Amino acid sequence: MEALLRRRRGLVPALSAAAGRLRRARRLGHGAAGRLLVSRLFQPLSLQEGGEAGWEARPGGEAACRSQKLMVQGGLICPAGPGCYHYLPSAVRAMEKLVGLIDREMRAVGGQKLSMPSLSPAELWRASGRWDQMGRELFRLADRHGKDYCLGPTHEEAVTDLVATQTNLSYRQLPLRLYQVTRKFRDEPKPRFGLLRSREFYMKDMYTFDASEEAARRTYSLVCDAYRRVFEALGLRFVQVQADTGSIGGTVSHEFQLPADIGEDRLVLCPTGHFAANVEMISAEQTTCPTCGEPLTPTRGIEVGHTFYLGTKYSSVFNATFYSAENKLQLAEMGCYGLGVTRILAAAVEVLSTEDSIRWPSLIAPYQVCFIPPKKGSKEEKGAVLMEHLYDDLAEAVPQLAGDSVLDDRTQLTIGKRLKDANKLGYPYVIIAGKRVCDDPPVFEVWSQNTGEVMFLTREGVIELLSKVRVP
C-alpha cells in the first residue's frame, strides 16, 4: 500500500504538468489537435530530384526562372492558365505578412486604406484619353446593357473621380493619401517568369492629393522614403532609378529595382552611387555619370515599385478641386505610387534563393520554425514527446510564434529526408530531435537556414534564441 501511494504521489507532478500543458495548449489553440502539422498543410510538394519535370507543360508554365520553378515545386503557387496562378496557403501567408509590413509604412506617412472596384467604367478612361492609349493591354468587357468596362490595371481615373465628388473638400483636409492593396489585371501579350510577369497580380497603389506643387513634392519624397524602408526591412538590395512616366504620365518618375540577371529592365548605375537610371531615360552617347564622370555600369533589374509626380494631369480632367485658405477653388496636385506585392514575393525568392532551395526574407517567411521529431521506430523515438513539449512551450513563451511554427509529423521518413525538404522550403529555423535528444538534459539541433549556422541547444536555449525572431 505504501509503495502504491508513493507511485501515486509521483504521478501527481507529472499529471499536473501534463494538465498545465493541455490547458496552455487549448488556450493557445494548439496541442495534439491544434499543432500545425506538415501532413495537414495544403502545400502540394514536388521537391524530389527532377520534380519539376512536367509542370512546365501545364498552363502558365510557359517560361522558366528560378523563382517560378521553386514556388511551383514548393507548393506555393499552381498554374491556373497563361499568366494566372492559384496562390496556395503558404504563399498567401507570406503575402499577408508583406502587406502588413507595407500597411505599417503607409500608415506612417498618413496613408488611409480603401478598396475600389476592379471593374472601371470606360467613360472614365475615355475622359483621360487612356482608353485608346493603353491599347490591347486593357482587359475590356461589356455588361448586358452594352456598357463598356475594363479590369483596372491601375486606378488613377477611379480615385480622382472619387475625390472629385467631394465638392466641399478644404485645404485643411489635405494632404489626402489614399491607398489600396488589390488585384490588378494586364493583358500581357507574353506572360512569363511566373509572378514576375503575369496577367493577374496584387499591387499596392497609393494616390495622393496636395494643396501645392511644393507640398506634393514633399509627399513624393516621404513615400519614396517609405518604399526604401520596406526593402531595407526585407533585407533586399535595391536601387532607385530615374524612369519614364509612360502611360501613367506626369513629370517625375522613379522605379525601385532589384538587380537580377533575369530582370527585364536595363539599367545604368554610377559605381559611387551618384546616378542611376533606366536606359530609356538616357541617350546612347551617355556613358559616364553626369555628377562624377565615372563610367556607368550596365545591369539588369526587376521592377518592384514605381512612383510618379502627376501634377494636375488627372485632377484637371475630373475637376478634383479643394477650397484654398482664400476660399478659392484650386486643382489638387497629385502623385501615384505602386508596389508590386506578388512581384516582390517572387523577386525576393529570385534574388535570395539558391538554384534548388528557397530563401525568404525572414520577415515574410510563410512559417518561421519547423520542428522535425525522430523517425518512428528509431532509437531516439522517445524524443518525439520532448519535441511536442518544446513546440507547446515555445508557443506559450513566444506568443508571436504560436501560429508560425509547424511540426513535420511525417515520421515514416528519415530526419535527413525531412531536413532536406525543410531546407528547400526555406524555413528560417529548423529544430531537430536528433541523437542528442537522449542526453540529460535533452539537446536539440537548430539550423539557421539563412546563415547556414548549426547550433546545439537545450530547451531553454531554443526558446531564448527564437524569442528574438521578428514576425510582422
Tab-separated table of C-alpha atoms in Angstrom:
chain	number	residue	atom	x	y	z
A	1	MET	CA	0.000	0.000	0.000
A	2	GLU	CA	2.823	2.399	0.876
A	3	ALA	CA	4.538	1.640	-2.448
A	4	LEU	CA	1.270	2.290	-4.285
A	5	LEU	CA	0.861	5.627	-2.501
A	6	ARG	CA	4.424	6.613	-3.442
A	7	ARG	CA	3.703	5.801	-7.085
A	8	ARG	CA	0.520	7.847	-6.921
A	9	ARG	CA	2.335	10.758	-5.284
A	10	GLY	CA	4.975	10.562	-8.033
A	11	LEU	CA	2.303	10.730	-10.678
A	12	VAL	CA	0.805	13.953	-9.307
A	13	PRO	CA	3.552	16.338	-10.551
A	14	ALA	CA	3.681	14.633	-13.941
A	15	LEU	CA	-0.095	14.713	-14.327
A	16	SER	CA	-0.184	18.318	-13.108
A	17	ALA	CA	2.477	19.318	-15.651
A	18	ALA	CA	0.648	17.492	-18.423
A	19	ALA	CA	-2.654	19.125	-17.456
A	20	GLY	CA	-0.939	22.515	-17.408
A	21	ARG	CA	0.428	21.927	-20.879
A	22	LEU	CA	-3.005	20.860	-22.101
A	23	ARG	CA	-4.643	23.982	-20.612
A	24	ARG	CA	-1.968	26.205	-22.177
A	25	ALA	CA	-2.271	24.411	-25.494
A	26	ARG	CA	-6.053	24.833	-25.547
A	27	ARG	CA	-5.705	28.487	-24.604
A	28	LEU	CA	-3.240	28.997	-27.437
A	29	GLY	CA	-5.227	26.949	-29.940
A	30	HIS	CA	-2.506	24.308	-30.052
A	31	GLY	CA	-1.940	20.888	-28.556
A	32	ALA	CA	-2.420	17.490	-30.174
A	33	ALA	CA	-5.349	18.737	-32.232
A	34	GLY	CA	-4.100	22.307	-32.636
A	35	ARG	CA	-0.473	21.964	-33.654
A	36	LEU	CA	0.233	22.867	-37.254
A	37	LEU	CA	1.236	19.577	-38.859
A	38	VAL	CA	3.062	19.359	-42.175
A	39	SER	CA	0.915	16.393	-43.191
A	40	ARG	CA	-2.216	18.571	-42.918
A	41	LEU	CA	-0.950	21.580	-44.877
A	42	PHE	CA	-2.366	22.099	-48.353
A	43	GLN	CA	1.012	22.525	-49.956
A	44	PRO	CA	1.427	20.135	-52.890
A	45	LEU	CA	5.164	19.453	-52.963
A	46	SER	CA	7.295	18.291	-55.860
A	47	LEU	CA	10.675	18.527	-54.142
A	48	GLN	CA	12.249	15.269	-55.287
A	49	GLU	CA	15.149	15.393	-57.717
A	50	GLY	CA	13.794	16.257	-61.149
A	51	GLY	CA	10.422	17.014	-59.575
A	52	GLU	CA	9.896	19.958	-61.889
A	53	ALA	CA	9.601	17.683	-64.895
A	54	GLY	CA	6.156	18.045	-66.384
A	55	TRP	CA	4.949	21.228	-64.693
A	56	GLU	CA	6.433	23.438	-67.400
A	57	ALA	CA	3.999	21.923	-69.857
A	58	ARG	CA	0.987	22.932	-67.764
A	59	PRO	CA	-0.938	26.156	-68.413
A	60	GLY	CA	1.038	29.071	-67.090
A	61	GLY	CA	4.349	27.181	-67.251
A	62	GLU	CA	5.480	28.862	-70.455
A	63	ALA	CA	8.694	30.328	-69.046
A	64	ALA	CA	11.237	29.119	-66.549
A	65	CYS	CA	13.134	31.098	-63.967
A	66	ARG	CA	14.387	30.242	-60.509
A	67	SER	CA	11.521	31.770	-58.529
A	68	GLN	CA	8.847	30.229	-60.732
A	69	LYS	CA	10.391	26.759	-60.509
A	70	LEU	CA	10.923	26.922	-56.741
A	71	MET	CA	7.484	28.346	-55.968
A	72	VAL	CA	5.708	25.684	-58.042
A	73	GLN	CA	7.840	22.859	-56.635
A	74	GLY	CA	7.369	24.128	-53.088
A	75	GLY	CA	3.575	24.207	-53.318
A	76	LEU	CA	3.373	27.998	-53.077
A	77	ILE	CA	1.676	28.637	-56.413
A	78	CYS	CA	-0.002	26.469	-59.024
A	79	PRO	CA	-0.576	27.429	-62.686
A	80	ALA	CA	-4.227	28.148	-63.478
A	81	GLY	CA	-3.844	29.475	-67.030
A	82	PRO	CA	-1.393	31.599	-69.043
A	83	GLY	CA	-0.195	34.330	-66.677
A	84	CYS	CA	-2.609	33.316	-63.899
A	85	TYR	CA	-1.823	31.382	-60.729
A	86	HIS	CA	-3.501	29.918	-57.704
A	87	TYR	CA	-1.835	31.390	-54.621
A	88	LEU	CA	-1.720	28.462	-52.205
A	89	PRO	CA	-1.891	28.862	-48.397
A	90	SER	CA	1.843	29.267	-47.747
A	91	ALA	CA	2.130	31.941	-50.436
A	92	VAL	CA	-0.904	33.733	-49.005
A	93	ARG	CA	0.732	33.707	-45.552
A	94	ALA	CA	3.880	35.294	-46.979
A	95	MET	CA	1.837	37.833	-48.930
A	96	GLU	CA	-0.249	38.797	-45.884
A	97	LYS	CA	2.935	39.389	-43.884
A	98	LEU	CA	4.300	41.559	-46.687
A	99	VAL	CA	1.051	43.517	-46.862
A	100	GLY	CA	1.203	44.016	-43.089
A	101	LEU	CA	4.691	45.495	-43.422
A	102	ILE	CA	3.530	47.769	-46.257
A	103	ASP	CA	0.438	48.823	-44.294
A	104	ARG	CA	2.571	49.980	-41.379
A	105	GLU	CA	4.768	52.092	-43.645
A	106	MET	CA	1.786	53.575	-45.471
A	107	ARG	CA	0.107	54.494	-42.183
A	108	ALA	CA	3.371	56.067	-41.027
A	109	VAL	CA	3.129	58.561	-43.909
A	110	GLY	CA	-0.552	59.277	-43.308
A	111	GLY	CA	-1.999	56.714	-45.681
A	112	GLN	CA	-5.667	55.757	-45.416
A	113	LYS	CA	-6.653	52.375	-46.815
A	114	LEU	CA	-9.662	51.917	-49.070
A	115	SER	CA	-10.790	49.484	-51.734
A	116	MET	CA	-12.003	50.400	-55.217
A	117	PRO	CA	-13.797	48.195	-57.760
A	118	SER	CA	-11.774	46.181	-60.245
A	119	LEU	CA	-14.416	46.987	-62.872
A	120	SER	CA	-13.803	50.511	-64.127
A	121	PRO	CA	-16.275	52.305	-66.437
A	122	ALA	CA	-14.933	53.065	-69.895
A	123	GLU	CA	-16.111	56.687	-69.764
A	124	LEU	CA	-13.543	57.477	-67.085
A	125	TRP	CA	-10.747	56.096	-69.251
A	126	ARG	CA	-12.085	57.858	-72.334
A	127	ALA	CA	-12.118	61.125	-70.412
A	128	SER	CA	-8.422	60.760	-69.536
A	129	GLY	CA	-7.561	59.577	-73.066
A	130	ARG	CA	-6.176	56.267	-71.848
A	131	TRP	CA	-8.944	54.030	-73.216
A	132	ASP	CA	-7.237	54.261	-76.605
A	133	GLN	CA	-3.717	54.989	-75.334
A	134	MET	CA	-3.488	51.740	-73.334
A	135	GLY	CA	-4.339	49.715	-76.418
A	136	ARG	CA	-4.657	45.957	-76.044
A	137	GLU	CA	-3.128	45.976	-72.553
A	138	LEU	CA	-6.594	46.608	-71.081
A	139	PHE	CA	-8.904	43.694	-70.435
A	140	ARG	CA	-12.153	45.090	-71.866
A	141	LEU	CA	-15.687	43.813	-71.449
A	142	ALA	CA	-19.266	44.952	-71.772
A	143	ASP	CA	-22.207	44.305	-69.444
A	144	ARG	CA	-25.612	43.009	-70.572
A	145	HIS	CA	-26.676	46.575	-71.359
A	146	GLY	CA	-23.749	47.137	-73.682
A	147	LYS	CA	-21.872	49.428	-71.292
A	148	ASP	CA	-18.086	49.179	-71.626
A	149	TYR	CA	-15.713	48.461	-68.736
A	150	CYS	CA	-12.138	47.440	-68.201
A	151	LEU	CA	-10.476	45.409	-65.473
A	152	GLY	CA	-8.270	48.005	-63.822
A	153	PRO	CA	-4.507	47.704	-64.230
A	154	THR	CA	-4.292	50.917	-62.190
A	155	HIS	CA	-6.797	53.334	-60.610
A	156	GLU	CA	-5.838	56.963	-61.344
A	157	GLU	CA	-9.150	57.663	-63.081
A	158	ALA	CA	-11.279	55.959	-60.452
A	159	VAL	CA	-9.679	57.581	-57.414
A	160	THR	CA	-9.610	61.077	-58.950
A	161	ASP	CA	-13.267	60.770	-59.886
A	162	LEU	CA	-13.992	59.647	-56.311
A	163	VAL	CA	-12.214	62.632	-54.763
A	164	ALA	CA	-13.873	64.986	-57.270
A	165	THR	CA	-17.278	64.023	-55.860
A	166	GLN	CA	-16.236	65.635	-52.549
A	167	THR	CA	-17.282	69.121	-53.593
A	168	ASN	CA	-16.561	70.773	-50.243
A	169	LEU	CA	-13.010	69.498	-49.818
A	170	SER	CA	-10.932	72.016	-47.843
A	171	TYR	CA	-7.199	72.645	-47.843
A	172	ARG	CA	-7.350	71.701	-44.155
A	173	GLN	CA	-8.158	68.123	-45.204
A	174	LEU	CA	-5.033	67.897	-47.353
A	175	PRO	CA	-2.743	66.146	-47.901
A	176	LEU	CA	-5.015	63.233	-48.723
A	177	ARG	CA	-3.146	59.938	-49.134
A	178	LEU	CA	-5.379	57.055	-50.203
A	179	TYR	CA	-4.143	53.558	-50.948
A	180	GLN	CA	-5.338	50.026	-51.536
A	181	VAL	CA	-3.931	46.524	-51.964
A	182	THR	CA	-5.904	44.752	-54.635
A	183	ARG	CA	-5.848	42.532	-57.696
A	184	LYS	CA	-4.793	44.184	-60.940
A	185	PHE	CA	-5.153	42.948	-64.492
A	186	ARG	CA	-2.963	43.456	-67.531
A	187	ASP	CA	-3.359	41.613	-70.826
A	188	GLU	CA	0.290	40.694	-71.223
A	189	PRO	CA	0.982	39.527	-74.774
A	190	LYS	CA	3.505	37.001	-73.475
A	191	PRO	CA	3.230	36.300	-69.742
A	192	ARG	CA	6.381	34.690	-68.372
A	193	PHE	CA	8.580	34.135	-65.343
A	194	GLY	CA	5.706	33.161	-63.060
A	195	LEU	CA	4.639	36.013	-60.788
A	196	LEU	CA	7.256	38.339	-62.273
A	197	ARG	CA	5.231	38.901	-65.452
A	198	SER	CA	1.630	37.747	-65.034
A	199	ARG	CA	-1.805	38.835	-66.202
A	200	GLU	CA	-3.394	38.964	-62.762
A	201	PHE	CA	-1.423	40.193	-59.772
A	202	TYR	CA	-1.601	42.044	-56.465
A	203	MET	CA	-0.415	45.623	-56.162
A	204	LYS	CA	-0.359	48.309	-53.505
A	205	ASP	CA	-1.277	51.598	-55.154
A	206	MET	CA	-1.393	54.959	-53.356
A	207	TYR	CA	-2.842	58.189	-54.753
A	208	THR	CA	-2.059	61.500	-53.095
A	209	PHE	CA	-3.725	64.912	-53.265
A	210	ASP	CA	-1.870	68.033	-52.092
A	211	ALA	CA	-2.579	71.757	-51.956
A	212	SER	CA	0.532	72.851	-53.873
A	213	GLU	CA	3.353	71.559	-56.022
A	214	GLU	CA	5.775	72.092	-53.157
A	215	ALA	CA	3.600	70.009	-50.817
A	216	ALA	CA	3.140	67.314	-53.465
A	217	ARG	CA	6.897	67.012	-53.903
A	218	ARG	CA	7.297	66.651	-50.127
A	219	THR	CA	4.752	63.830	-50.258
A	220	TYR	CA	6.711	62.279	-53.120
A	221	SER	CA	9.864	62.279	-51.024
A	222	LEU	CA	8.062	60.838	-47.981
A	223	VAL	CA	6.569	57.933	-49.917
A	224	CYS	CA	9.891	57.138	-51.617
A	225	ASP	CA	11.480	57.035	-48.163
A	226	ALA	CA	8.750	54.628	-47.028
A	227	TYR	CA	9.469	52.375	-50.008
A	228	ARG	CA	13.133	52.343	-49.125
A	229	ARG	CA	12.264	51.276	-45.573
A	230	VAL	CA	10.154	48.400	-46.894
A	231	PHE	CA	13.025	46.990	-48.933
A	232	GLU	CA	15.553	47.587	-46.164
A	233	ALA	CA	13.326	45.737	-43.673
A	234	LEU	CA	13.180	42.822	-46.103
A	235	GLY	CA	16.960	42.837	-46.485
A	236	LEU	CA	16.719	43.221	-50.259
A	237	ARG	CA	19.376	45.071	-52.233
A	238	PHE	CA	17.601	47.669	-54.379
A	239	VAL	CA	18.288	50.740	-56.478
A	240	GLN	CA	16.048	53.744	-57.105
A	241	VAL	CA	16.428	54.832	-60.719
A	242	GLN	CA	15.100	57.657	-62.867
A	243	ALA	CA	12.366	56.301	-65.136
A	244	ASP	CA	9.990	57.152	-67.954
A	245	THR	CA	6.475	58.224	-66.926
A	246	GLY	CA	4.950	56.043	-69.668
A	247	SER	CA	1.178	55.698	-69.928
A	248	ILE	CA	0.652	56.917	-66.329
A	249	GLY	CA	2.002	60.364	-67.161
A	250	GLY	CA	3.360	63.164	-65.011
A	251	THR	CA	6.710	64.919	-64.949
A	252	VAL	CA	8.826	62.946	-62.452
A	253	SER	CA	9.107	59.192	-62.092
A	254	HIS	CA	11.337	56.675	-60.320
A	255	GLU	CA	11.491	52.900	-60.347
A	256	PHE	CA	12.612	50.699	-57.478
A	257	GLN	CA	14.605	47.843	-58.958
A	258	LEU	CA	16.124	44.653	-57.566
A	259	PRO	CA	19.297	43.944	-59.577
A	260	ALA	CA	18.983	40.480	-61.119
A	261	ASP	CA	20.152	38.770	-64.288
A	262	ILE	CA	16.585	37.655	-65.036
A	263	GLY	CA	15.343	41.266	-64.872
A	264	GLU	CA	13.650	42.674	-67.946
A	265	ASP	CA	14.730	46.270	-67.334
A	266	ARG	CA	18.154	47.522	-68.454
A	267	LEU	CA	19.735	49.944	-66.013
A	268	VAL	CA	22.893	52.041	-65.770
A	269	LEU	CA	24.413	52.780	-62.368
A	270	CYS	CA	27.153	55.067	-61.174
A	271	PRO	CA	29.637	52.904	-59.189
A	272	THR	CA	29.810	55.583	-56.469
A	273	GLY	CA	26.015	55.972	-56.212
A	274	HIS	CA	25.609	59.460	-57.723
A	275	PHE	CA	23.349	58.434	-60.600
A	276	ALA	CA	21.015	55.585	-61.569
A	277	ALA	CA	18.587	55.401	-64.470
A	278	ASN	CA	16.626	53.118	-66.708
A	279	VAL	CA	18.374	53.144	-70.114
A	280	GLU	CA	15.216	54.573	-71.696
A	281	MET	CA	15.969	57.800	-69.799
A	282	ILE	CA	19.432	58.398	-71.274
A	283	SER	CA	20.919	58.802	-74.716
A	284	ALA	CA	23.171	56.167	-76.239
A	285	GLU	CA	26.043	58.627	-76.033
A	286	GLN	CA	25.813	58.980	-72.252
A	287	THR	CA	28.314	56.504	-70.813
A	288	THR	CA	29.574	58.388	-67.751
A	289	CYS	CA	27.983	59.706	-64.563
A	290	PRO	CA	26.854	63.340	-65.041
A	291	THR	CA	27.948	64.104	-61.457
A	292	CYS	CA	31.355	62.463	-61.009
A	293	GLY	CA	32.318	61.382	-64.526
A	294	GLU	CA	32.812	57.708	-63.593
A	295	PRO	CA	31.858	55.148	-66.282
A	296	LEU	CA	28.275	53.951	-65.876
A	297	THR	CA	27.845	50.247	-65.116
A	298	PRO	CA	25.130	48.388	-67.057
A	299	THR	CA	22.968	45.881	-65.195
A	300	ARG	CA	19.512	44.359	-65.308
A	301	GLY	CA	16.740	44.748	-62.754
A	302	ILE	CA	13.303	43.541	-61.671
A	303	GLU	CA	10.956	46.496	-61.214
A	304	VAL	CA	9.153	46.122	-57.863
A	305	GLY	CA	7.966	49.698	-57.287
A	306	HIS	CA	7.189	52.821	-59.308
A	307	THR	CA	6.450	56.400	-58.218
A	308	PHE	CA	5.019	59.314	-60.225
A	309	TYR	CA	4.535	63.017	-59.628
A	310	LEU	CA	1.394	63.705	-61.671
A	311	GLY	CA	0.737	67.392	-61.081
A	312	THR	CA	-2.794	68.198	-62.307
A	313	LYS	CA	-2.879	65.689	-65.200
A	314	TYR	CA	-5.900	63.850	-63.764
A	315	SER	CA	-7.351	66.422	-61.351
A	316	SER	CA	-7.874	68.820	-64.264
A	317	VAL	CA	-9.782	66.163	-66.245
A	318	PHE	CA	-12.113	65.151	-63.422
A	319	ASN	CA	-12.221	68.536	-61.672
A	320	ALA	CA	-10.762	67.300	-58.382
A	321	THR	CA	-10.629	70.596	-56.516
A	322	PHE	CA	-10.381	71.940	-52.978
A	323	TYR	CA	-11.051	75.285	-51.308
A	324	SER	CA	-7.867	77.218	-50.542
A	325	ALA	CA	-7.204	79.361	-47.459
A	326	GLU	CA	-8.575	82.269	-49.513
A	327	ASN	CA	-11.775	80.233	-50.155
A	328	LYS	CA	-10.935	79.816	-53.838
A	329	LEU	CA	-11.264	76.577	-55.773
A	330	GLN	CA	-7.917	75.068	-56.820
A	331	LEU	CA	-6.933	71.867	-58.575
A	332	ALA	CA	-5.275	69.287	-56.351
A	333	GLU	CA	-1.664	68.347	-57.091
A	334	MET	CA	-1.403	64.580	-57.395
A	335	GLY	CA	1.063	61.717	-57.160
A	336	CYS	CA	0.686	57.951	-57.536
A	337	TYR	CA	2.828	55.197	-56.091
A	338	GLY	CA	2.819	51.465	-56.799
A	339	LEU	CA	4.402	48.443	-55.143
A	340	GLY	CA	4.074	45.061	-56.851
A	341	VAL	CA	3.125	42.853	-53.903
A	342	THR	CA	3.230	39.481	-55.653
A	343	ARG	CA	6.178	40.588	-57.744
A	344	ILE	CA	8.126	41.447	-54.570
A	345	LEU	CA	7.427	37.913	-53.285
A	346	ALA	CA	8.735	36.309	-56.454
A	347	ALA	CA	11.634	38.741	-56.852
A	348	ALA	CA	12.767	38.112	-53.263
A	349	VAL	CA	12.792	34.367	-53.931
A	350	GLU	CA	14.607	35.011	-57.226
A	351	VAL	CA	17.467	37.059	-55.766
A	352	LEU	CA	17.915	35.348	-52.379
A	353	SER	CA	17.488	31.660	-53.192
A	354	THR	CA	19.866	29.007	-54.449
A	355	GLU	CA	19.023	27.013	-57.554
A	356	ASP	CA	17.221	24.323	-55.566
A	357	SER	CA	16.311	25.919	-52.218
A	358	ILE	CA	14.067	28.848	-51.324
A	359	ARG	CA	15.476	31.550	-49.083
A	360	TRP	CA	12.972	34.046	-47.715
A	361	PRO	CA	13.382	37.481	-46.231
A	362	SER	CA	12.907	36.411	-42.614
A	363	LEU	CA	10.034	38.847	-42.011
A	364	ILE	CA	7.789	37.275	-44.651
A	365	ALA	CA	8.688	33.582	-44.483
A	366	PRO	CA	5.366	31.633	-44.500
A	367	TYR	CA	6.444	29.851	-41.306
A	368	GLN	CA	9.375	30.761	-39.099
A	369	VAL	CA	10.090	27.402	-37.439
A	370	CYS	CA	9.894	23.765	-38.497
A	371	PHE	CA	10.156	21.037	-35.852
A	372	ILE	CA	11.451	17.640	-37.010
A	373	PRO	CA	10.882	14.805	-34.492
A	374	PRO	CA	12.715	11.450	-34.723
A	375	LYS	CA	11.768	8.763	-37.210
A	376	LYS	CA	9.219	6.294	-35.934
A	377	GLY	CA	10.931	3.172	-34.616
A	378	SER	CA	14.346	4.818	-34.239
A	379	LYS	CA	16.457	4.759	-31.075
A	380	GLU	CA	15.574	8.405	-30.488
A	381	GLU	CA	11.815	7.902	-30.883
A	382	LYS	CA	11.145	8.922	-27.272
A	383	GLY	CA	12.379	12.386	-28.297
A	384	ALA	CA	9.095	12.851	-30.184
A	385	VAL	CA	7.276	13.692	-26.946
A	386	LEU	CA	10.041	16.112	-25.946
A	387	MET	CA	9.710	17.793	-29.332
A	388	GLU	CA	5.944	18.190	-28.901
A	389	HIS	CA	6.507	19.686	-25.450
A	390	LEU	CA	9.072	22.093	-26.889
A	391	TYR	CA	6.587	23.117	-29.588
A	392	ASP	CA	3.931	23.899	-26.968
A	393	ASP	CA	6.379	25.594	-24.582
A	394	LEU	CA	7.658	27.825	-27.400
A	395	ALA	CA	4.090	28.778	-28.340
A	396	GLU	CA	3.463	29.891	-24.769
A	397	ALA	CA	6.810	31.599	-24.167
A	398	VAL	CA	6.930	33.355	-27.546
A	399	PRO	CA	3.269	34.023	-28.483
A	400	GLN	CA	4.159	35.652	-31.822
A	401	LEU	CA	5.420	32.247	-32.979
A	402	ALA	CA	2.325	30.344	-31.833
A	403	GLY	CA	0.900	30.277	-35.355
A	404	ASP	CA	4.248	30.480	-37.115
A	405	SER	CA	5.613	27.031	-36.282
A	406	VAL	CA	4.971	23.696	-37.999
A	407	LEU	CA	5.653	20.141	-36.832
A	408	ASP	CA	6.836	17.757	-39.554
A	409	ASP	CA	4.879	14.719	-38.413
A	410	ARG	CA	5.862	12.588	-41.411
A	411	THR	CA	7.757	10.300	-39.042
A	412	GLN	CA	7.760	7.454	-41.567
A	413	LEU	CA	10.513	9.472	-43.289
A	414	THR	CA	14.080	9.837	-42.046
A	415	ILE	CA	15.193	13.019	-40.356
A	416	GLY	CA	17.594	13.566	-43.279
A	417	LYS	CA	14.789	13.470	-45.871
A	418	ARG	CA	12.624	15.886	-43.872
A	419	LEU	CA	15.596	18.174	-43.237
A	420	LYS	CA	16.268	18.249	-46.982
A	421	ASP	CA	12.644	19.219	-47.652
A	422	ALA	CA	12.771	21.912	-44.945
A	423	ASN	CA	15.946	23.308	-46.478
A	424	LYS	CA	14.292	23.520	-49.898
A	425	LEU	CA	11.218	25.256	-48.464
A	426	GLY	CA	13.339	27.840	-46.659
A	427	TYR	CA	12.058	27.801	-43.069
A	428	PRO	CA	14.348	30.307	-41.313
A	429	TYR	CA	14.770	27.895	-38.372
A	430	VAL	CA	14.636	24.090	-38.311
A	431	ILE	CA	14.739	22.264	-34.961
A	432	ILE	CA	15.684	18.573	-34.969
A	433	ALA	CA	15.335	15.938	-32.273
A	434	GLY	CA	18.490	14.021	-33.207
A	435	LYS	CA	20.845	11.758	-31.279
A	436	ARG	CA	21.495	14.268	-28.503
A	437	VAL	CA	17.812	14.479	-27.597
A	438	CYS	CA	18.545	11.498	-25.361
A	439	ASP	CA	21.128	13.499	-23.354
A	440	ASP	CA	20.366	14.771	-19.864
A	441	PRO	CA	19.257	17.494	-20.295
A	442	PRO	CA	17.997	16.923	-23.868
A	443	VAL	CA	19.841	18.866	-26.560
A	444	PHE	CA	18.165	19.900	-29.825
A	445	GLU	CA	19.860	20.571	-33.142
A	446	VAL	CA	18.909	24.026	-34.501
A	447	TRP	CA	19.596	25.004	-38.103
A	448	SER	CA	19.531	28.689	-39.043
A	449	GLN	CA	18.800	28.405	-42.754
A	450	ASN	CA	19.590	31.995	-43.707
A	451	THR	CA	23.034	31.971	-42.056
A	452	GLY	CA	23.935	28.301	-42.527
A	453	GLU	CA	24.725	28.046	-38.802
A	454	VAL	CA	24.018	24.864	-36.805
A	455	MET	CA	23.601	25.113	-33.031
A	456	PHE	CA	23.046	22.540	-30.278
A	457	LEU	CA	20.760	23.992	-27.627
A	458	THR	CA	18.724	22.939	-24.631
A	459	ARG	CA	15.021	23.698	-24.391
A	460	GLU	CA	15.815	26.994	-22.667
A	461	GLY	CA	18.420	27.859	-25.305
A	462	VAL	CA	15.958	27.235	-28.134
A	463	ILE	CA	13.322	29.459	-26.544
A	464	GLU	CA	15.848	32.213	-25.859
A	465	LEU	CA	17.093	32.120	-29.461
A	466	LEU	CA	13.618	32.185	-31.018
A	467	SER	CA	12.311	34.873	-28.675
A	468	LYS	CA	14.367	37.331	-30.774
A	469	VAL	CA	12.620	36.435	-34.045
A	470	ARG	CA	10.674	39.309	-35.581
A	471	VAL	CA	7.251	38.491	-37.012
A	472	PRO	CA	5.088	41.189	-38.687
